[in-house]
Amino acid sequence: MSYSKEGESIHALVVELTFTFFKLRSSGDSQYQKYGLSSGRMALMRSLQTGGPQTVSAIAASRPVARQGIQRMVNAMVKDELLVLTDNPRHKRAKLVALSDAGTALYQKVFEEEIEFMNRLSEGLPLDSVNQCRDVLTQMRDRLERL
């Protein structure tokens, strides 16, 4: 069996995307490390910053990870005073996870550095091509969710 032209193109895109992801994660880890964060911790903080307080189960459902892994990360970040647990009006036992004041301040500081990094990364790349690539990746993600 061989790839169709479209299948071969998607395969090449996925391979490139995989290698790009690893480079981005490594760059992020280097950037976040000086603040005691990992890419995973920063992603969790980003989810809470953009989506507001959420349960551990809701956070885990939005990514391909086990709830227990998110729970361990949340527990550690609560201990580090980056997150707080609050009562959930919809559930007696499932607390809501939210950024603490210290977590919000740290997120803002790291996010500002991330903006600088993304601006440097984007230099010289055609905006139309970047937007088209984003649109294709969004379509692929939507298709993957339906498969």
Coordinates of N, CA and C in Angstrom, one line a residue:
M1 N 0.8 -1.2 0.0 CA 0.0 0.0 0.0 C 0.9 1.2 0.0
S2 N 0.5 2.3 -0.7 CA 1.2 3.5 -0.7 C 0.3 4.7 -0.4
Y3 N 0.9 5.8 0.0 CA 0.2 7.0 0.3 C -0.4 7.6 -1.0
S4 N -1.5 8.2 -0.9 CA -2.0 9.1 -1.9 C -1.2 10.4 -1.9
K5 N -1.3 11.2 -2.9 CA -0.5 12.5 -2.8 C -0.8 13.3 -1.6
E6 N -2.1 13.3 -1.3 CA -2.6 14.1 -0.1 C -2.1 13.4 1.2
G7 N -2.2 12.1 1.2 CA -1.7 11.3 2.4 C -0.2 11.5 2.6
E8 N 0.6 11.5 1.6 CA 2.0 11.7 1.7 C 2.3 13.1 2.2
S9 N 1.6 14.1 1.7 CA 1.8 15.5 2.1 C 1.4 15.6 3.6
I10 N 0.3 15.0 4.0 CA -0.1 15.1 5.5 C 1.0 14.4 6.3
H11 N 1.5 13.2 5.8 CA 2.5 12.5 6.6 C 3.7 13.4 6.8
A12 N 4.2 14.0 5.7 CA 5.4 14.9 5.8 C 5.1 16.1 6.8
L13 N 3.9 16.6 6.7 CA 3.5 17.7 7.7 C 3.5 17.2 9.1
V14 N 3.0 16.0 9.4 CA 3.0 15.5 10.7 C 4.4 15.2 11.2
V15 N 5.2 14.7 10.4 CA 6.6 14.5 10.8 C 7.3 15.8 11.2
E16 N 7.1 16.8 10.3 CA 7.7 18.1 10.6 C 7.1 18.7 11.8
L17 N 5.8 18.6 12.0 CA 5.1 19.1 13.2 C 5.7 18.4 14.5
T18 N 5.9 17.2 14.4 CA 6.4 16.4 15.6 C 7.8 17.0 15.9
F19 N 8.7 17.1 15.0 CA 10.0 17.6 15.3 C 10.0 19.1 15.7
T20 N 9.1 19.9 15.1 CA 8.9 21.3 15.6 C 8.4 21.3 17.0
F21 N 7.4 20.5 17.3 CA 6.9 20.4 18.7 C 8.0 20.1 19.7
F22 N 8.9 19.2 19.4 CA 10.0 18.9 20.3 C 10.9 20.1 20.5
K23 N 11.2 20.8 19.4 CA 12.0 22.0 19.5 C 11.3 23.1 20.3
L24 N 10.1 23.3 20.1 CA 9.3 24.3 20.9 C 9.3 23.9 22.3
R25 N 9.0 22.6 22.6 CA 9.0 22.2 24.0 C 10.3 22.4 24.7
S26 N 11.4 22.1 24.0 CA 12.7 22.3 24.6 C 13.0 23.8 24.8
S27 N 12.6 24.6 23.9 CA 12.8 26.1 24.0 C 12.0 26.6 25.2
G28 N 10.7 26.1 25.3 CA 9.9 26.5 26.4 C 10.4 26.1 27.7
D29 N 10.9 24.8 27.8 CA 11.4 24.3 29.1 C 12.6 25.2 29.5
S30 N 13.5 25.5 28.5 CA 14.6 26.4 28.9 C 14.2 27.8 29.4
Q31 N 13.2 28.3 28.7 CA 12.6 29.6 29.1 C 12.0 29.5 30.5
Y32 N 11.2 28.5 30.7 CA 10.4 28.4 32.0 C 11.2 27.9 33.2
Q33 N 12.3 27.2 32.9 CA 13.1 26.6 33.9 C 13.6 27.6 35.0
K34 N 14.0 28.8 34.5 CA 14.5 29.8 35.5 C 13.4 30.3 36.5
Y35 N 12.2 30.0 36.2 CA 11.1 30.3 37.1 C 10.6 29.1 37.8
G36 N 11.3 28.0 37.7 CA 10.8 26.7 38.4 C 9.6 26.1 37.7
L37 N 9.4 26.4 36.5 CA 8.3 25.8 35.7 C 8.7 24.9 34.6
S38 N 7.9 24.0 34.3 CA 8.1 23.1 33.1 C 7.0 23.5 32.0
S39 N 7.2 23.0 30.9 CA 6.1 23.2 29.8 C 4.8 22.8 30.3
G40 N 4.7 21.7 31.0 CA 3.5 21.1 31.5 C 2.8 22.1 32.5
R41 N 3.6 22.6 33.4 CA 3.1 23.6 34.4 C 2.6 24.8 33.8
M42 N 3.4 25.3 32.8 CA 3.0 26.5 32.1 C 1.7 26.3 31.3
A43 N 1.6 25.1 30.7 CA 0.3 24.8 29.9 C -0.9 24.8 30.9
L44 N -0.7 24.2 32.1 CA -1.7 24.2 33.1 C -2.1 25.6 33.5
M45 N -1.1 26.4 33.7 CA -1.4 27.8 34.1 C -2.1 28.6 32.9
R46 N -1.7 28.3 31.7 CA -2.3 28.9 30.5 C -3.8 28.5 30.5
S47 N -4.1 27.2 30.7 CA -5.5 26.8 30.7 C -6.3 27.5 31.7
L48 N -5.8 27.7 32.9 CA -6.5 28.4 33.9 C -6.6 29.9 33.7
Q49 N -5.6 30.5 33.1 CA -5.6 31.9 32.8 C -6.7 32.2 31.7
T50 N -6.7 31.3 30.7 CA -7.7 31.5 29.6 C -9.0 31.0 29.8
G51 N -9.1 29.9 30.6 CA -10.4 29.2 30.8 C -11.1 29.4 32.1
G52 N -10.3 30.1 33.0 CA -10.8 30.3 34.4 C -10.7 29.1 35.2
P53 N -11.2 29.1 36.4 CA -11.2 28.0 37.4 C -11.9 26.8 36.8
Q54 N -11.2 25.6 37.0 CA -11.7 24.3 36.4 C -11.4 23.2 37.4
T55 N -12.2 22.1 37.3 CA -11.9 21.0 38.1 C -10.7 20.2 37.4
V56 N -10.0 19.4 38.2 CA -8.9 18.6 37.7 C -9.4 17.7 36.6
S57 N -10.6 17.1 36.7 CA -11.2 16.3 35.7 C -11.4 17.0 34.4
A58 N -11.9 18.3 34.5 CA -12.1 19.1 33.3 C -10.7 19.4 32.6
I59 N -9.7 19.7 33.4 CA -8.4 20.0 32.8 C -7.9 18.8 32.1
A60 N -8.0 17.6 32.7 CA -7.4 16.4 32.2 C -8.2 16.0 30.9
A61 N -9.5 16.3 30.9 CA -10.3 15.9 29.7 C -9.9 16.8 28.5
S62 N -9.3 17.9 28.7 CA -8.9 18.8 27.6 C -7.6 18.4 27.0
R63 N -6.9 17.4 27.5 CA -5.6 17.0 27.0 C -5.5 15.5 27.1
P64 N -4.5 15.0 26.4 CA -4.4 13.5 26.4 C -3.5 13.0 27.5
V65 N -4.0 13.3 28.7 CA -3.2 12.8 29.9 C -4.2 12.3 30.9
A66 N -3.7 11.5 31.9 CA -4.5 10.9 32.9 C -4.8 12.0 34.0
R67 N -6.0 11.9 34.5 CA -6.4 12.8 35.6 C -5.5 12.8 36.7
Q68 N -4.9 11.6 37.1 CA -4.0 11.5 38.2 C -2.7 12.3 38.0
G69 N -2.3 12.4 36.7 CA -1.1 13.2 36.5 C -1.4 14.7 36.7
I70 N -2.5 15.1 36.3 CA -2.9 16.5 36.5 C -3.1 16.8 38.0
Q71 N -3.7 15.8 38.7 CA -3.9 16.0 40.1 C -2.5 16.1 40.9
R72 N -1.5 15.3 40.5 CA -0.2 15.5 41.1 C 0.4 16.8 40.8
M73 N 0.3 17.3 39.6 CA 0.8 18.6 39.2 C 0.1 19.7 40.0
V74 N -1.2 19.6 40.1 CA -2.0 20.6 40.8 C -1.6 20.6 42.3
N75 N -1.5 19.4 42.9 CA -1.1 19.4 44.3 C 0.3 20.0 44.5
A76 N 1.2 19.8 43.6 CA 2.6 20.4 43.7 C 2.5 21.9 43.6
M77 N 1.7 22.4 42.6 CA 1.6 23.8 42.4 C 0.8 24.5 43.5
V78 N -0.1 23.8 44.2 CA -0.8 24.4 45.3 C 0.2 24.5 46.4
K79 N 1.0 23.5 46.6 CA 2.1 23.6 47.7 C 3.1 24.7 47.4
D80 N 3.4 25.0 46.1 CA 4.3 26.1 45.7 C 3.5 27.4 45.7
E81 N 2.3 27.4 46.0 CA 1.4 28.6 46.1 C 1.2 29.3 44.8
L82 N 1.2 28.5 43.7 CA 0.9 29.0 42.4 C -0.6 28.8 42.0
L83 N -1.2 27.9 42.7 CA -2.6 27.6 42.5 C -3.3 27.5 43.8
V84 N -4.6 27.7 43.7 CA -5.5 27.6 44.9 C -6.7 26.7 44.5
L85 N -7.2 26.1 45.5 CA -8.4 25.2 45.4 C -9.6 26.0 46.0
T86 N -10.7 26.1 45.3 CA -11.8 26.8 45.9 C -13.1 25.9 45.8
D87 N -14.1 26.2 46.6 CA -15.3 25.4 46.5 C -15.9 25.5 45.2
N88 N -16.5 24.4 44.8 CA -17.2 24.3 43.5 C -18.7 24.3 43.8
P89 N -19.4 25.3 43.3 CA -20.9 25.3 43.6 C -21.7 24.2 42.9
R90 N -21.0 23.5 41.9 CA -21.7 22.4 41.2 C -21.4 21.0 41.7
H91 N -20.4 21.0 42.6 CA -20.0 19.6 43.1 C -19.4 19.8 44.5
K92 N -19.9 19.0 45.4 CA -19.4 19.1 46.8 C -18.0 18.7 47.0
R93 N -17.5 17.7 46.3 CA -16.1 17.2 46.5 C -15.1 17.7 45.5
A94 N -15.5 17.9 44.3 CA -14.6 18.3 43.2 C -14.3 19.8 43.3
K95 N -13.1 20.2 43.9 CA -12.8 21.6 44.0 C -12.4 22.2 42.6
L96 N -12.5 23.5 42.6 CA -12.1 24.2 41.4 C -10.6 24.6 41.6
V97 N -9.9 24.5 40.6 CA -8.5 24.9 40.6 C -8.4 26.3 39.9
A98 N -7.7 27.2 40.5 CA -7.5 28.5 40.0 C -6.1 29.0 40.2
L99 N -5.6 30.0 39.4 CA -4.4 30.6 39.7 C -4.4 31.4 41.0
S100 N -3.4 31.3 41.8 CA -3.3 32.2 43.0 C -2.8 33.6 42.5
D101 N -2.8 34.6 43.3 CA -2.2 35.9 43.0 C -0.8 35.7 42.5
A102 N 0.0 34.9 43.2 CA 1.4 34.7 42.9 C 1.5 34.0 41.5
G103 N 0.6 33.0 41.3 CA 0.6 32.3 40.1 C 0.2 33.2 38.9
T104 N -0.7 34.1 39.1 CA -1.1 35.0 38.0 C 0.0 36.0 37.7
A105 N 0.7 36.5 38.7 CA 1.8 37.4 38.5 C 3.0 36.6 37.7
L106 N 3.3 35.4 38.1 CA 4.3 34.7 37.5 C 3.9 34.3 36.0
Y107 N 2.7 34.0 35.8 CA 2.2 33.7 34.5 C 2.4 34.9 33.6
Q108 N 2.0 36.1 34.1 CA 2.1 37.3 33.3 C 3.6 37.6 32.9
K109 N 4.5 37.4 33.9 CA 5.9 37.6 33.6 C 6.4 36.7 32.6
V110 N 6.1 35.4 32.7 CA 6.6 34.4 31.7 C 5.9 34.7 30.4
F111 N 4.6 35.0 30.4 CA 3.9 35.2 29.1 C 4.5 36.4 28.3
E112 N 4.9 37.4 29.0 CA 5.6 38.6 28.3 C 6.9 38.1 27.7
E113 N 7.6 37.3 28.3 CA 8.8 36.7 27.6 C 8.5 35.9 26.5
E114 N 7.4 35.1 26.6 CA 6.9 34.3 25.5 C 6.5 35.1 24.3
I115 N 5.9 36.3 24.5 CA 5.5 37.2 23.4 C 6.8 37.6 22.7
E116 N 7.8 38.0 23.4 CA 9.1 38.3 22.8 C 9.7 37.2 21.9
F117 N 9.6 36.0 22.5 CA 10.1 34.8 21.8 C 9.3 34.6 20.5
M118 N 8.0 34.6 20.6 CA 7.1 34.4 19.4 C 7.4 35.5 18.4
N119 N 7.6 36.7 18.8 CA 7.8 37.7 17.8 C 9.2 37.5 17.1
R120 N 10.2 37.0 17.8 CA 11.5 36.7 17.2 C 11.3 35.5 16.2
L121 N 10.5 34.5 16.7 CA 10.3 33.3 15.9 C 9.6 33.6 14.6
S122 N 8.7 34.6 14.6 CA 7.9 34.9 13.5 C 8.5 35.8 12.4
E123 N 9.7 36.4 12.8 CA 10.4 37.3 11.9 C 10.7 36.7 10.5
G124 N 10.2 37.3 9.5 CA 10.5 36.8 8.1 C 9.5 35.8 7.6
L125 N 8.6 35.3 8.4 CA 7.7 34.3 8.0 C 6.5 35.0 7.4
P126 N 6.0 34.6 6.2 CA 4.9 35.2 5.6 C 3.6 35.0 6.4
L127 N 2.9 36.1 6.8 CA 1.8 36.0 7.7 C 0.7 35.1 7.0
D128 N 0.4 35.3 5.7 CA -0.6 34.5 5.1 C -0.3 33.0 5.2
S129 N 1.0 32.6 5.0 CA 1.4 31.2 5.1 C 1.2 30.7 6.6
V130 N 1.5 31.5 7.5 CA 1.4 31.1 8.9 C -0.1 30.9 9.2
N131 N -0.9 31.8 8.8 CA -2.4 31.7 9.0 C -3.0 30.4 8.3
Q132 N -2.5 30.2 7.1 CA -3.0 29.0 6.4 C -2.6 27.7 7.1
C133 N -1.3 27.7 7.5 CA -0.8 26.5 8.3 C -1.7 26.3 9.5
R134 N -2.0 27.4 10.3 CA -2.8 27.2 11.5 C -4.2 26.7 11.1
D135 N -4.7 27.2 10.0 CA -6.1 26.7 9.6 C -6.0 25.2 9.3
V136 N -5.0 24.8 8.6 CA -4.9 23.4 8.2 C -4.8 22.5 9.5
L137 N -3.9 23.0 10.4 CA -3.7 22.2 11.7 C -5.0 22.2 12.5
T138 N -5.8 23.2 12.5 CA -7.1 23.2 13.1 C -8.0 22.2 12.5
Q139 N -8.1 22.2 11.2 CA -8.9 21.2 10.5 C -8.5 19.8 10.8
M140 N -7.2 19.6 10.8 CA -6.6 18.2 11.2 C -7.1 17.8 12.6
R141 N -6.9 18.7 13.5 CA -7.3 18.4 14.9 C -8.8 18.1 15.0
D142 N -9.6 18.9 14.3 CA -11.1 18.6 14.3 C -11.3 17.2 13.7
R143 N -10.7 16.9 12.7 CA -10.9 15.5 12.1 C -10.4 14.4 13.0
L144 N -9.3 14.7 13.7 CA -8.8 13.7 14.6 C -9.8 13.4 15.8
E145 N -10.4 14.5 16.2 CA -11.4 14.4 17.3 C -12.6 13.5 16.8
R146 N -12.9 13.5 15.5 CA -14.0 12.7 15.0 C -13.7 11.3 14.7
L147 N -12.4 11.0 14.5 CA -12.0 9.6 14.1 C -12.2 8.6 15.2

